Short mmCIF file of C-alpha atoms and ligand atoms in Angstrom, two decimals:
data_model
loop_
_atom_site.label_atom_id
_atom_site.label_comp_id
_atom_site.label_asym_id
_atom_site.label_seq_id
_atom_site.Cartn_x
_atom_site.Cartn_y
_atom_site.Cartn_z
CA UNK Y 1 139.75 147.53 43.40
CA UNK Y 2 138.37 150.92 42.50
CA UNK Y 3 134.95 149.41 41.88
CA UNK Y 4 134.86 147.49 45.13
CA UNK Y 5 135.75 150.65 47.02
CA UNK Y 6 132.97 152.48 45.19
CA UNK Y 7 130.54 149.62 45.98
CA UNK Y 8 131.58 149.77 49.59
CA UNK Y 9 131.01 153.52 49.79
CA UNK Y 10 127.65 153.13 48.07
CA UNK Y 11 126.69 150.52 50.64
CA UNK Y 12 127.66 152.84 53.44
CA UNK Y 13 125.68 155.67 51.93
CA UNK Y 14 122.63 153.44 51.52
CA UNK Y 15 122.94 152.27 55.07
CA UNK Y 16 123.44 155.77 56.43
CA UNK Y 17 120.10 156.69 54.86
CA UNK Y 18 118.40 153.88 56.74
CA UNK Y 19 120.44 154.37 59.92
CA UNK Y 20 121.34 158.01 60.27
CA UNK Y 21 123.12 157.32 63.55
CA UNK Y 22 125.64 155.08 61.77
CA UNK Y 23 128.09 157.32 60.01
CA UNK Y 24 131.25 155.25 59.79
CA UNK Y 25 132.42 151.70 60.38
CA UNK Y 26 135.24 149.36 61.20
CA UNK Y 27 135.28 146.06 59.33
CA UNK Y 28 135.14 143.09 61.76
CA UNK Y 29 136.64 139.61 61.37
CA UNK Y 30 133.21 138.15 60.46
CA UNK Y 31 132.92 140.65 57.61
CA UNK Y 32 130.43 142.63 59.64
CA UNK Y 33 130.65 146.33 60.23
CA UNK Y 34 131.07 147.91 63.59
CA UNK Y 35 129.67 151.41 63.90
CA UNK Y 36 132.45 153.75 65.03
CA UNK Y 37 130.37 156.87 65.19
CA UNK Y 38 126.87 156.81 66.54
CA UNK Y 39 124.50 159.34 67.98
CA UNK Y 40 125.50 160.74 71.31
CA UNK Y 41 123.53 159.73 74.33
CA UNK Y 42 123.67 157.90 77.61
CA UNK Y 43 124.74 154.27 77.77
CA UNK Y 44 122.26 151.49 78.52
CA UNK Y 45 123.70 149.41 81.35
CA UNK Y 46 122.60 145.83 80.86
CA UNK Y 47 122.63 142.71 83.05
CA UNK Y 48 122.66 139.50 81.03
CA UNK Y 49 120.57 136.67 82.49
CA UNK Y 50 121.31 133.09 81.38
CA UNK Y 51 124.92 132.77 80.24
CA UNK Y 52 124.45 130.16 77.50
CA UNK Y 53 125.02 129.98 73.76
CA UNK Y 54 123.07 132.98 72.61
CA UNK Y 55 124.13 135.16 75.55
CA UNK Y 56 127.75 134.52 74.49
CA UNK Y 57 126.97 135.88 71.05
CA UNK Y 58 125.20 138.91 72.52
CA UNK Y 59 128.04 139.58 74.96
CA UNK Y 60 130.66 139.49 72.20
CA UNK Y 61 128.56 141.73 69.95
CA UNK Y 62 128.02 144.20 72.80
CA UNK Y 63 131.77 144.79 72.97
CA UNK Y 64 131.30 146.87 69.81
CA UNK Y 65 128.27 148.78 71.06
CA UNK Y 66 128.42 152.55 71.39
CA UNK Y 67 125.41 152.92 73.62
CA UNK Y 68 125.06 149.64 75.54
CA UNK Y 69 127.39 147.82 77.89
CA UNK Y 70 127.32 144.80 80.18
CA UNK Y 71 127.22 145.88 83.81
CA UNK Y 72 125.58 142.86 85.44
CA UNK Y 73 125.43 139.07 85.17
CA UNK Y 74 122.87 136.52 86.38
CA UNK Y 75 123.62 132.80 86.30
CA UNK Y 76 123.08 129.64 88.32
CA UNK Y 77 126.69 128.58 87.74
CA UNK Y 78 129.27 130.29 90.01
CA UNK Y 79 132.16 129.51 87.63
CA UNK Y 80 130.42 131.26 84.78
CA UNK Y 81 129.79 134.30 86.95
CA UNK Y 82 133.46 134.63 87.80
CA UNK Y 83 134.71 133.82 84.27
CA UNK Y 84 132.28 136.17 82.53
CA UNK Y 85 132.70 138.76 85.27
CA UNK Y 86 136.47 138.84 84.75
CA UNK Y 87 136.14 138.79 80.98
CA UNK Y 88 133.58 141.57 80.67
CA UNK Y 89 134.65 143.63 83.66
CA UNK Y 90 131.56 143.07 85.81
CA UNK Y 91 132.41 143.47 89.50
CA UNK Y 92 131.37 140.88 92.08
CA UNK Y 93 128.65 143.07 93.57
CA UNK Y 94 126.87 143.05 90.18
CA UNK Y 95 126.91 139.27 89.78
CA UNK Y 96 123.72 137.46 90.83
CA UNK Y 97 122.16 134.01 90.82
CA UNK Y 98 118.54 133.04 90.14
CA UNK Y 99 117.66 133.13 93.84
CA UNK Y 100 118.96 136.59 94.68
CA UNK Y 101 118.65 138.61 91.48
CA UNK Y 102 115.64 140.56 92.85
CA UNK Y 103 118.35 142.56 94.69
CA UNK Y 104 119.17 144.11 91.37
CA UNK Y 105 116.62 146.77 92.32
CA UNK Y 106 119.25 148.27 94.62
CA UNK Y 107 121.94 148.32 91.95
CA UNK Y 108 122.19 151.80 90.43
CA UNK Y 109 124.57 150.53 87.71
CA UNK Y 110 121.94 148.38 86.00
CA UNK Y 111 119.17 149.87 83.82
CA UNK Y 112 117.91 146.75 82.08
CA UNK Y 113 118.05 142.96 82.28
CA UNK Y 114 118.35 140.90 79.08
CA UNK Y 115 116.64 137.53 79.70
CA UNK Y 116 118.32 134.84 77.54
CA UNK Y 117 117.16 131.66 79.27
CA UNK Y 118 114.99 128.74 78.05
CA UNK Y 119 111.54 129.87 76.94
CA UNK Y 120 109.57 128.58 79.93
CA UNK Y 121 111.55 130.78 82.32
CA UNK Y 122 110.97 134.07 80.50
CA UNK Y 123 107.60 134.87 82.10
CA UNK Y 124 108.59 134.61 85.75
CA UNK Y 125 111.98 136.18 85.18
CA UNK Y 126 110.56 139.21 83.36
CA UNK Y 127 107.91 139.60 86.09
CA UNK Y 128 110.72 139.71 88.68
CA UNK Y 129 112.76 142.16 86.60
CA UNK Y 130 109.73 144.46 86.36
CA UNK Y 131 109.16 144.18 90.09
CA UNK Y 132 112.77 145.21 90.63
CA UNK Y 133 112.02 148.36 88.61
CA UNK Y 134 114.40 147.53 85.74
CA UNK Y 135 113.64 147.51 82.01
CA UNK Y 136 113.35 144.04 80.50
CA UNK Y 137 114.70 142.81 77.19
CA UNK Y 138 113.43 139.28 76.64
CA UNK Y 139 114.47 136.71 74.07
CA UNK Y 140 111.95 135.25 71.65
CA UNK Y 141 109.53 133.62 72.10
CA UNK Y 142 108.63 136.16 74.77
CA UNK Y 143 106.69 133.51 76.74
CA UNK Y 144 104.96 130.15 76.32
CA UNK Y 145 101.55 131.55 75.39
CA UNK Y 146 99.54 134.75 75.07
CA UNK Y 147 98.18 134.58 78.63
CA UNK Y 148 101.72 134.73 80.00
CA UNK Y 149 102.67 137.37 77.45
CA UNK Y 150 99.79 139.61 78.45
CA UNK Y 151 100.78 139.33 82.11
CA UNK Y 152 104.32 140.40 81.25
CA UNK Y 153 103.13 143.38 79.19
CA UNK Y 154 100.79 144.42 82.02
CA UNK Y 155 103.41 143.98 84.76
CA UNK Y 156 105.99 146.07 82.89
CA UNK Y 157 103.43 148.80 82.19
CA UNK Y 158 102.40 148.83 85.84
CA UNK Y 159 106.02 149.02 86.99
CA UNK Y 160 106.73 151.84 84.53
CA UNK Y 161 109.50 149.90 82.79
CA UNK Y 162 109.91 149.02 79.13
CA UNK Y 163 109.59 145.49 77.79
CA UNK Y 164 111.42 144.75 74.54
CA UNK Y 165 111.81 141.47 72.66
CA UNK Y 166 115.10 140.38 71.07
CA UNK Y 167 113.82 140.70 67.49
CA UNK Y 168 117.22 141.47 65.98
CA UNK Y 169 115.94 141.32 62.38
CA UNK Y 170 113.90 144.48 62.97
CA UNK Y 171 117.14 146.48 62.79
CA UNK Y 172 118.93 144.49 60.06
CA UNK Y 173 119.74 146.85 57.14
CA UNK Y 174 118.51 144.71 54.21
CA UNK Y 175 115.33 143.79 56.07
CA UNK Y 176 114.71 147.43 56.91
CA UNK Y 177 115.24 148.36 53.25
CA UNK Y 178 112.61 145.84 52.09
CA UNK Y 179 110.21 147.19 54.71
CA UNK Y 180 110.95 150.72 53.49
CA UNK Y 181 110.34 149.75 49.86
CA UNK Y 182 107.05 148.07 50.75
CA UNK Y 183 105.91 151.05 52.82
CA UNK Y 184 106.81 153.39 49.96
CA UNK Y 185 104.59 151.32 47.64
CA UNK Y 186 107.51 150.13 45.51
CA UNK Y 187 106.14 146.56 45.35
CA UNK Y 188 102.58 147.74 44.75
CA UNK Y 189 99.71 146.03 46.55
CA UNK Y 190 101.11 143.09 48.50
CA UNK Y 191 99.57 139.75 47.51
CA UNK Y 192 101.70 136.95 48.95
CA UNK Y 193 104.44 136.11 51.44
CA UNK Y 194 106.31 132.87 51.88
CA UNK Y 195 108.42 132.20 54.99
CA UNK Y 196 110.38 128.99 55.34
CA UNK Y 197 112.31 128.60 58.57
CA UNK Y 198 113.99 125.52 59.93
CA UNK Y 199 117.04 123.44 60.68
CA UNK Y 200 117.74 119.83 61.64
CA UNK Y 201 118.02 119.78 65.40
CA UNK Y 202 120.71 117.60 67.01
CA UNK Y 203 121.08 116.40 70.60
CA UNK Y 204 117.72 114.90 71.67
CA UNK Y 205 118.38 115.73 75.35
CA UNK Y 206 118.54 119.53 74.87
CA UNK Y 207 115.92 121.83 76.45
CA UNK Y 208 114.58 122.82 73.01
CA UNK Y 209 113.10 119.30 72.75
CA UNK Y 210 111.68 119.33 76.28
CA UNK Y 211 108.11 120.56 76.17
CA UNK Y 212 108.23 121.88 79.73
CA UNK Y 213 111.18 124.18 79.01
CA UNK Y 214 110.54 124.99 75.34
CA UNK Y 215 106.74 125.22 75.38
CA UNK Y 216 106.57 123.38 72.05
CA UNK Y 217 109.04 122.57 69.31
CA UNK Y 218 110.26 124.20 66.12
CA UNK Y 219 107.40 126.71 66.08
CA UNK Y 220 108.50 128.31 69.37
CA UNK Y 221 112.12 128.46 68.30
CA UNK Y 222 112.38 129.01 64.56
CA UNK Y 223 108.84 129.05 63.15
CA UNK Y 224 108.32 132.30 65.05
CA UNK Y 225 110.63 133.98 62.51
CA UNK Y 226 108.17 133.11 59.73
CA UNK Y 227 105.26 134.40 61.82
CA UNK Y 228 107.00 137.63 62.74
CA UNK Y 229 108.43 137.99 59.22
CA UNK Y 230 104.97 137.59 57.67
CA UNK Y 231 103.80 140.52 59.73
CA UNK Y 232 106.66 142.92 59.03
CA UNK Y 233 107.04 141.97 55.37
CA UNK Y 234 103.32 142.15 54.50
CA UNK Y 235 102.85 145.13 56.81
CA UNK Y 236 99.47 144.05 58.16
CA UNK Y 237 98.18 141.98 61.06
CA UNK Y 238 96.73 138.59 60.00
CA UNK Y 239 93.04 137.90 60.63
CA UNK Y 240 93.01 134.13 60.25
CA UNK Y 241 95.35 131.15 60.34
CA UNK Y 242 95.16 127.53 59.24
CA UNK Y 243 97.86 124.98 60.09
CA UNK Y 244 98.85 121.35 59.56
CA UNK Y 245 101.40 119.33 61.52
CA UNK Y 246 103.50 116.41 60.35
CA UNK Y 247 105.82 114.29 62.48
CA UNK Y 248 108.27 111.72 61.13
CA UNK Y 249 110.15 111.03 64.37
CA UNK Y 250 107.80 110.71 67.37
CA UNK Y 251 110.66 109.47 69.57
CA UNK Y 252 112.74 112.62 69.17
CA UNK Y 253 109.72 114.93 68.92
CA UNK Y 254 107.53 113.86 71.80
CA UNK Y 255 103.93 114.82 72.54
CA UNK Y 256 103.68 118.62 72.51
CA UNK Y 257 107.00 119.12 70.69
CA UNK Y 258 106.27 120.00 67.06
CA UNK Y 259 108.67 118.82 64.36
CA UNK Y 260 107.13 120.33 61.20
CA UNK Y 261 104.16 122.66 60.85
CA UNK Y 262 102.85 124.24 57.66
CA UNK Y 263 100.69 127.28 58.23
CA UNK Y 264 98.82 129.87 56.22
CA UNK Y 265 97.85 133.39 57.24
CA UNK Y 266 95.22 135.67 55.77
CA UNK Y 267 95.48 139.47 55.95
CA UNK Y 268 92.74 142.14 55.81
CA UNK Y 269 93.83 143.32 52.32
CA UNK Y 270 93.39 139.82 50.95
CA UNK Y 271 97.13 139.07 50.98
CA UNK Y 272 98.01 135.55 52.07
CA UNK Y 273 101.09 133.89 53.56
CA UNK Y 274 102.27 130.31 53.28
CA UNK Y 275 104.88 129.25 55.83
CA UNK Y 276 106.89 126.27 57.00
CA UNK Y 277 108.43 125.71 60.43
CA UNK Y 278 110.62 122.67 60.98
CA UNK Y 279 113.28 120.98 63.10
CA UNK Y 280 113.82 118.38 60.40
CA UNK Y 281 115.28 120.15 57.34
CA UNK Y 282 118.47 122.11 56.82
CA UNK Y 283 119.05 125.14 54.57
CA UNK Y 284 115.61 126.53 55.24
CA UNK Y 285 115.86 130.26 55.83
CA UNK Y 286 113.98 131.99 53.04
CA UNK Y 287 111.49 134.86 52.69
CA UNK Y 288 109.65 135.75 49.51
CA UNK Y 289 107.33 138.75 49.23
CA UNK Y 290 105.20 139.31 46.16
CA UNK Y 291 103.33 142.47 45.20
CA UNK Y 292 101.51 143.67 42.09
CA UNK Y 293 104.53 145.75 41.02
CA UNK Y 294 107.48 143.80 42.38
CA UNK Y 295 109.00 141.27 44.74
CA UNK Y 296 111.63 140.75 47.41
CA UNK Y 297 113.49 137.52 47.97
CA UNK Y 298 115.84 136.93 50.91
CA UNK Y 299 117.95 133.85 51.55
CA UNK Y 300 119.29 133.63 54.19
CA UNK Y 301 116.59 135.81 55.63
CA UNK Y 302 116.90 135.51 59.42
CA UNK Y 303 120.25 133.85 60.19
CA UNK Y 304 123.04 135.78 61.85
CA UNK Y 305 124.10 137.04 58.47
CA UNK Y 306 125.17 138.29 56.16
CA UNK Y 307 121.59 138.34 54.93
CA UNK Y 308 121.35 138.08 51.16
CA UNK Y 309 118.52 139.25 49.00
CA UNK Y 310 117.24 140.91 45.88
CA UNK Y 311 114.15 142.68 44.71
CA UNK Y 312 112.75 143.29 41.23
CA UNK Y 313 115.04 146.36 41.24
CA UNK Y 314 118.23 144.37 41.87
CA UNK Y 315 120.48 143.07 44.64
CA UNK Y 316 120.10 144.39 48.16
CA UNK Y 317 123.48 145.97 48.89
CA UNK Y 318 123.10 147.35 52.41
CA UNK Y 319 126.12 146.32 54.52
CA UNK Y 320 126.10 143.52 57.07
CA UNK Y 321 126.24 144.93 60.57
CA UNK Y 322 126.56 142.44 63.43
CA UNK Y 323 122.89 142.05 64.33
CA UNK Y 324 123.20 142.06 68.10
CA UNK Y 325 125.49 145.14 68.12
CA UNK Y 326 122.97 147.11 66.13
CA UNK Y 327 120.06 145.72 68.15
CA UNK Y 328 121.54 146.71 71.50
CA UNK Y 329 122.56 150.20 70.35
CA UNK Y 330 119.08 150.74 68.93
CA UNK Y 331 117.44 149.36 72.06
CA UNK Y 332 119.46 151.83 74.12
CA UNK Y 333 117.89 154.59 72.03
CA UNK Y 334 114.41 153.11 72.51
CA UNK Y 335 114.76 152.71 76.27
CA UNK Y 336 116.76 155.81 77.13
CA UNK Y 337 115.67 158.33 74.47
CA UNK Y 338 112.15 157.06 73.73
CA UNK Y 339 113.06 156.33 70.08
CA UNK Y 340 110.62 154.32 67.97
CA UNK Y 341 111.82 151.27 66.07
CA UNK Y 342 110.96 151.09 62.35
CA UNK Y 343 109.47 147.66 63.06
CA UNK Y 344 108.32 147.56 66.71
CA UNK Y 345 110.20 145.40 69.22
CA UNK Y 346 108.00 146.01 72.26
CA UNK Y 347 106.07 143.57 74.41
CA UNK Y 348 102.92 143.99 72.33
CA UNK Y 349 104.84 142.88 69.27
CA UNK Y 350 105.94 139.75 71.14
CA UNK Y 351 102.38 139.22 72.37
CA UNK Y 352 100.96 139.28 68.84
CA UNK Y 353 103.33 136.50 67.81
CA UNK Y 354 102.28 134.47 70.87
CA UNK Y 355 98.60 134.90 69.95
CA UNK Y 356 99.39 133.56 66.49
CA UNK Y 357 101.38 130.65 67.92
CA UNK Y 358 98.46 129.75 70.23
CA UNK Y 359 96.12 129.84 67.23
CA UNK Y 360 98.48 127.71 65.10
CA UNK Y 361 98.57 125.01 67.79
CA UNK Y 362 94.75 125.18 68.07
CA UNK Y 363 94.44 124.91 64.29
CA UNK Y 364 96.70 121.84 64.27
CA UNK Y 365 94.77 120.20 67.11
CA UNK Y 366 91.30 120.88 65.69
CA UNK Y 367 91.94 120.97 61.96
CA UNK Y 368 89.94 124.19 61.77
CA UNK Y 369 90.63 127.73 60.62
CA UNK Y 370 91.26 130.09 63.56
CA UNK Y 371 90.28 133.73 63.62
CA UNK Y 372 92.87 136.21 64.91
CA UNK Y 373 92.13 139.48 66.68
CA UNK Y 374 95.45 141.27 66.95
CA UNK Y 375 94.39 144.89 66.60
P1 LIG F 1 121.35 127.73 75.82
O1 LIG F 1 120.91 126.38 76.27
O2 LIG F 1 122.62 127.85 75.07
O3 LIG F 1 121.47 128.71 77.07
C1 LIG F 1 120.46 128.77 78.06
C2 LIG F 1 121.08 129.24 79.35
O4 LIG F 1 120.05 129.26 80.34
C3 LIG F 1 122.19 128.31 79.85
O5 LIG F 1 123.28 129.08 80.28
C4 LIG F 1 121.55 127.61 81.02
O6 LIG F 1 122.50 127.25 82.03
C5 LIG F 1 120.57 128.64 81.53
N1 LIG F 1 119.47 128.10 82.32
C6 LIG F 1 118.98 128.71 83.41
N2 LIG F 1 118.01 127.96 83.96
C7 LIG F 1 117.91 126.86 83.21
C8 LIG F 1 117.08 125.69 83.30
N3 LIG F 1 116.16 125.54 84.26
N4 LIG F 1 117.23 124.76 82.35
C9 LIG F 1 118.12 124.89 81.35
N5 LIG F 1 118.95 125.97 81.24
C10 LIG F 1 118.84 126.94 82.16
O7 LIG F 1 120.13 128.34 74.98
P2 LIG F 1 120.21 129.59 74.00
O8 LIG F 1 120.39 129.10 72.62
O9 LIG F 1 121.15 130.58 74.54
O10 LIG F 1 118.69 130.13 74.09
C11 LIG F 1 118.25 130.95 75.16
C12 LIG F 1 117.09 131.83 74.67
O11 LIG F 1 117.56 132.65 73.63
C13 LIG F 1 115.90 131.06 74.11
O12 LIG F 1 114.70 131.68 74.47
C14 LIG F 1 116.10 131.13 72.61
O13 LIG F 1 114.88 131.07 71.88
C15 LIG F 1 116.75 132.49 72.48
N6 LIG F 1 117.61 132.58 71.28
C16 LIG F 1 117.45 133.65 70.46
C17 LIG F 1 118.23 133.78 69.34
C18 LIG F 1 118.09 134.98 68.45
O14 LIG F 1 118.68 134.99 67.38
N7 LIG F 1 117.34 135.99 68.85
C19 LIG F 1 119.19 132.81 69.05
C20 LIG F 1 119.35 131.74 69.91
C21 LIG F 1 118.55 131.64 71.04
#
């Protein structure tokens, strides 16, 4: 008992070093920690767009936020608007549908819109949010391709609003600790990263398996975690990519919907990454980083947590904090206070991943190595 209390306090101390704004916690039913003291500051007032599965998770997590709250809702389903409105205390005048949400520009109680719709809708919706003069938080993948992504970055810059991408792992305590250790040189010169991301997808009629709405298959949805993870774990931008696609079920995974892709990235230092993206294997959520002086291994590495991992120095003991709670509190600081994330979450970060995805699909189609120009 004594030991577990000491472990717990050590975890809190370790986390407080990484997240100075988190000074104490409540333990939640999922074992996660809810920050009960955070830095002072204004509250980010957020409208959620697309009230589906992931938005439900975000909405629940936001109930524990110190600096972000739900003040608007956008949905095509009137019942959802009234149910969610009643549940989260969003008044009727702040509930919108996809036809009229441009009127959000006249709503002084909304600072930002969090776009949580199918991938193909992100581009146009973020463009409209920017036009309405509101900050945009957009789910991953930020868009279907780099051309769309660039337009979104440009439109938000022109409108003077921020564009952030829902990269929740960039705030996750164990992930941040590995990034800190790498930056401090504790693993020595980085040589290799392995990212394996996938799950067996169910219902064949869902939008994730519809090329028009998803923009691809597993790569757009889950493979992007291996791409993004390669970049923040290695700490460099890749300069080339090669990729190979395999498909065992062409009925479920139609033309343009990738089932399994293996890809390799090369970095300027000579480090390499070997990654797997799939909709056809379960229990695939693993990162491995290898340097001349040490390693980090995380499994699960990108799920909702708790994330588990160890390095050559021992277990990672930072506490599990509900990812979306931490993400939204941190994003409030980024948008309202101009804070900088340890691992960036801005539109350019999303754009880099889209450039890599475009190149991976080109590499699969042509069987050739693709050069990348991300910096
Ligand atoms: P979902 O199907 O559960 O929800 C999508 C919502 O969009 C639904 O409420 C649906 O009604 C609405 N919608 C609006 N227009 C639509 C249209 N034309 N066709 C279909 N649905 C439409 O999907 P989800 O799992 O919530 O995913 C939404 C987004 O969130 C995706 O971009 C996905 O990649 C992302 N996501 C991110 C994470 C994460 O951990 N960051 C996790 C899950 C999903």
